[in-house]
Coordinates of C-alpha atoms and ligand atoms in Angstrom, one line a residue:
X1 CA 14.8 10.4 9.0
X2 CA 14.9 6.6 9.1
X3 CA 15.7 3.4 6.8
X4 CA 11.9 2.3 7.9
X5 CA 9.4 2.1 5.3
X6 CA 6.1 2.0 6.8
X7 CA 3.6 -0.9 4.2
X8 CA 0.4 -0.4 4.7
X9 CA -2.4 -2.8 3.5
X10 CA -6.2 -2.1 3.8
X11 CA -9.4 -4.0 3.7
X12 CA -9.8 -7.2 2.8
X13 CA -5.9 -7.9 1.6
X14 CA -5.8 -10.2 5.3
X15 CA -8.1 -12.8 2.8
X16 CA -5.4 -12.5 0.0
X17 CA -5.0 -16.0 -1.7
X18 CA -7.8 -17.4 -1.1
X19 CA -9.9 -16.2 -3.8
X20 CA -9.8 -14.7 -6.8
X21 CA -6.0 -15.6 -7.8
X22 CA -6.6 -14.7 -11.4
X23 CA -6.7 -11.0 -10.3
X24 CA -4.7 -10.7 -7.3
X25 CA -2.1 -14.1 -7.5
X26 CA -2.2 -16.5 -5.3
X27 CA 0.5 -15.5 -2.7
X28 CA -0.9 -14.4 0.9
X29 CA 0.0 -11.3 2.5
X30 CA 2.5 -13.3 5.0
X31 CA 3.9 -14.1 2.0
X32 CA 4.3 -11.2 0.6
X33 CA 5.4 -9.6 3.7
X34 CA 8.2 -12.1 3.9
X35 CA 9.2 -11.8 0.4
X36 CA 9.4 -8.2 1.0
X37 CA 12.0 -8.0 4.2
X38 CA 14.4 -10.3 1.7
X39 CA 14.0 -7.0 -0.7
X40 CA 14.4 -4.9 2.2
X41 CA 17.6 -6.6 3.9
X42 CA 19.5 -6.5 0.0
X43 CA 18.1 -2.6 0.0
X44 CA 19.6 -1.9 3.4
X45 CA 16.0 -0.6 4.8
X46 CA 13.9 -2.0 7.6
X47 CA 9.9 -2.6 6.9
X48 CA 7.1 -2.0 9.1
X49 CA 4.6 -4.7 7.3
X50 CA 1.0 -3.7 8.5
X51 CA -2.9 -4.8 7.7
X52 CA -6.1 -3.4 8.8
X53 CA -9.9 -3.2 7.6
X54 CA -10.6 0.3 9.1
X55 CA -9.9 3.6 7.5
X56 CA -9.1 5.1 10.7
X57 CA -6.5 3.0 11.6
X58 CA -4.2 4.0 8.2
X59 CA -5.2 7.5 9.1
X60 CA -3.3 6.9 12.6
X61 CA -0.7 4.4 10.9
X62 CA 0.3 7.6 8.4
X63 CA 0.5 10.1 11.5
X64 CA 2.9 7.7 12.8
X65 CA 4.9 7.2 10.1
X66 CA 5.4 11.1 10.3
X67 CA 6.4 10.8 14.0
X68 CA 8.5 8.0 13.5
X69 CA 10.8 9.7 10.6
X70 CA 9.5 7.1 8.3
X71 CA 11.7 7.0 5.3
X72 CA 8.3 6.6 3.0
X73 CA 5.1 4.6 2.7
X74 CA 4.2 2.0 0.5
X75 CA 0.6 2.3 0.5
X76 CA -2.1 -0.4 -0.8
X77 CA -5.2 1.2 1.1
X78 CA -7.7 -1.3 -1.0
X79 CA -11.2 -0.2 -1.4
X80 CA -10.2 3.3 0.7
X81 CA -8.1 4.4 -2.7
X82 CA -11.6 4.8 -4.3
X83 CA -13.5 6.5 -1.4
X84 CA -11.3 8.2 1.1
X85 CA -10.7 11.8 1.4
X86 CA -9.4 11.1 4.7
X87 CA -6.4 9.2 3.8
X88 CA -5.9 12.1 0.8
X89 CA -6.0 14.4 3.9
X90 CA -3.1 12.8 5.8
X91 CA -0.8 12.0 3.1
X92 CA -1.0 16.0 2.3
X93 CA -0.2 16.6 5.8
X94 CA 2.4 14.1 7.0
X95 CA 5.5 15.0 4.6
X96 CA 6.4 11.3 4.2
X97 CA 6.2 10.2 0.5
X98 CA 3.9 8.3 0.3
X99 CA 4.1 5.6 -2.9
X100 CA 0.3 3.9 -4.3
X101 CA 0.5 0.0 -5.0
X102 CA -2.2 -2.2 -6.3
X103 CA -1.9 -5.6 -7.5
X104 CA -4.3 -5.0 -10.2
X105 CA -4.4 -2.2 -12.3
X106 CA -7.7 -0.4 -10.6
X107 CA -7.6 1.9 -14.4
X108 CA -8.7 -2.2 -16.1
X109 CA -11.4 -2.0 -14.1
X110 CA -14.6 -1.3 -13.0
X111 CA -15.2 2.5 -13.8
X112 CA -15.5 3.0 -9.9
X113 CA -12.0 1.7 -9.2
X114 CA -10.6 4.4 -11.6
X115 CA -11.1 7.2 -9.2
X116 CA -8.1 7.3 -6.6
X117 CA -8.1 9.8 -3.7
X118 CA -4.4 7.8 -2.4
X119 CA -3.4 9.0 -6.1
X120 CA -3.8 12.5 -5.6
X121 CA -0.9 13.3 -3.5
X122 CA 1.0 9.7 -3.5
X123 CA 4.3 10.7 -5.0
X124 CA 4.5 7.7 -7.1
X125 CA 2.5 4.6 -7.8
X126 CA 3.0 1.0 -9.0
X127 CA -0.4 -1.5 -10.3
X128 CA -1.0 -4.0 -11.9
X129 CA 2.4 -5.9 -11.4
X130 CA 0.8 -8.3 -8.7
X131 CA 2.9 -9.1 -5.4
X132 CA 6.1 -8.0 -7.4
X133 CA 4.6 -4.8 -7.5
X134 CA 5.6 -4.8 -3.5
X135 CA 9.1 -5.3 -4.4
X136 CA 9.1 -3.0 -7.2
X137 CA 7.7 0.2 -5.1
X138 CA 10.4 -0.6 -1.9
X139 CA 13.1 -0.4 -5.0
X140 CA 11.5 3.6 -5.8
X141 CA 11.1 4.1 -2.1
X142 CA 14.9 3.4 -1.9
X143 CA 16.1 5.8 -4.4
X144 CA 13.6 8.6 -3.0
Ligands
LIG1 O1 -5.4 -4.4 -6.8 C1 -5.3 -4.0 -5.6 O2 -4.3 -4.2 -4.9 C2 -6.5 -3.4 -4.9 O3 -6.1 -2.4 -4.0 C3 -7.2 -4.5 -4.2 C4 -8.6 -4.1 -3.5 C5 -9.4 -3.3 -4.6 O4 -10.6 -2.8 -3.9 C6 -8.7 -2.2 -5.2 O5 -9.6 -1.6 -6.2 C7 -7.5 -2.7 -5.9 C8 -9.3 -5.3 -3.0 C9 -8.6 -6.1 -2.0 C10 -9.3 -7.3 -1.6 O6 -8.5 -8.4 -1.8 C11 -9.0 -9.7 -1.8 C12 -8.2 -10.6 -2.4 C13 -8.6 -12.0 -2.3 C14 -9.7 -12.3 -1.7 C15 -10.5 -11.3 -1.0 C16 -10.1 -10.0 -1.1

């Protein structure tokens, strides 16, 4: 095993800050990337800060998480929490913990963001909190 936590962002999150700030705050996701390797350095881990609009591409970004020894996961797979049995499919199968994070709180909101598929085996979650919720998971992922 490693000190590398794998973040992985889905859909959409490359758009962050530059609408709706009164649900997901105003910060980008280069800033919260960079916000997060601070955390990281004073945690004594490394991150691997990643974004991508396709569900296939987290499916391959949690294989290699596996193969690389990842120490966890910090996972904010966007609209694919709601929909994708895929992703629940390769967080069973890659033995890295994987943690949920949302900046919202998906339960606040529409009843089809209640449902999540990334909940079903993530070992841990953290919503609602906004970009601190980054920090917050890499603190659990830490003391896994
Ligand atoms: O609260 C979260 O972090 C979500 O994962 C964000 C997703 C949403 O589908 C989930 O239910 C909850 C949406 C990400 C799209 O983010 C944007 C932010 C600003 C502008 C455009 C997209």
């Amino acid at each position: 095993m490693t000190d590398i936590v794998f973040v992985l962002n889905g859909p959409n999150l490359n758009l962050l800050g530059t609408r709706e700030p009164e649900i997901y705050g105003s910060d980008t996701l280069a800033d919260i990337g960079a916000m997060l390797g601070g955390k990281a350095r004073e945690l004594g881990l490394e991150i691997d800060f990643r974004q991508t609009n396709h569900e296939g591409v987290l499916v391959d970004w949690l294989h290699e998480a596996r193969s690389t020894g990842a120490k966890a996961v910090l996972l904010n797979a966007a609209a694919y929490t709601h929909t994708s049995v895929a992703l629940l499919d390769a967080i069973k199968a890659i033995g890295v913990p994987v943690i949920e994070v949302h900046l919202s709180d998906p339960a606040t909101r529409e009843g089809f963001r209640h449902l999540s598929y990334v909940g079903m085996a993530a070992v841990d979650e953290v919503k609602g909190l906004g970009a601190r919720g980054y920090a917050v998971a890499l603190e659990k992922a830490a003391a896994l």
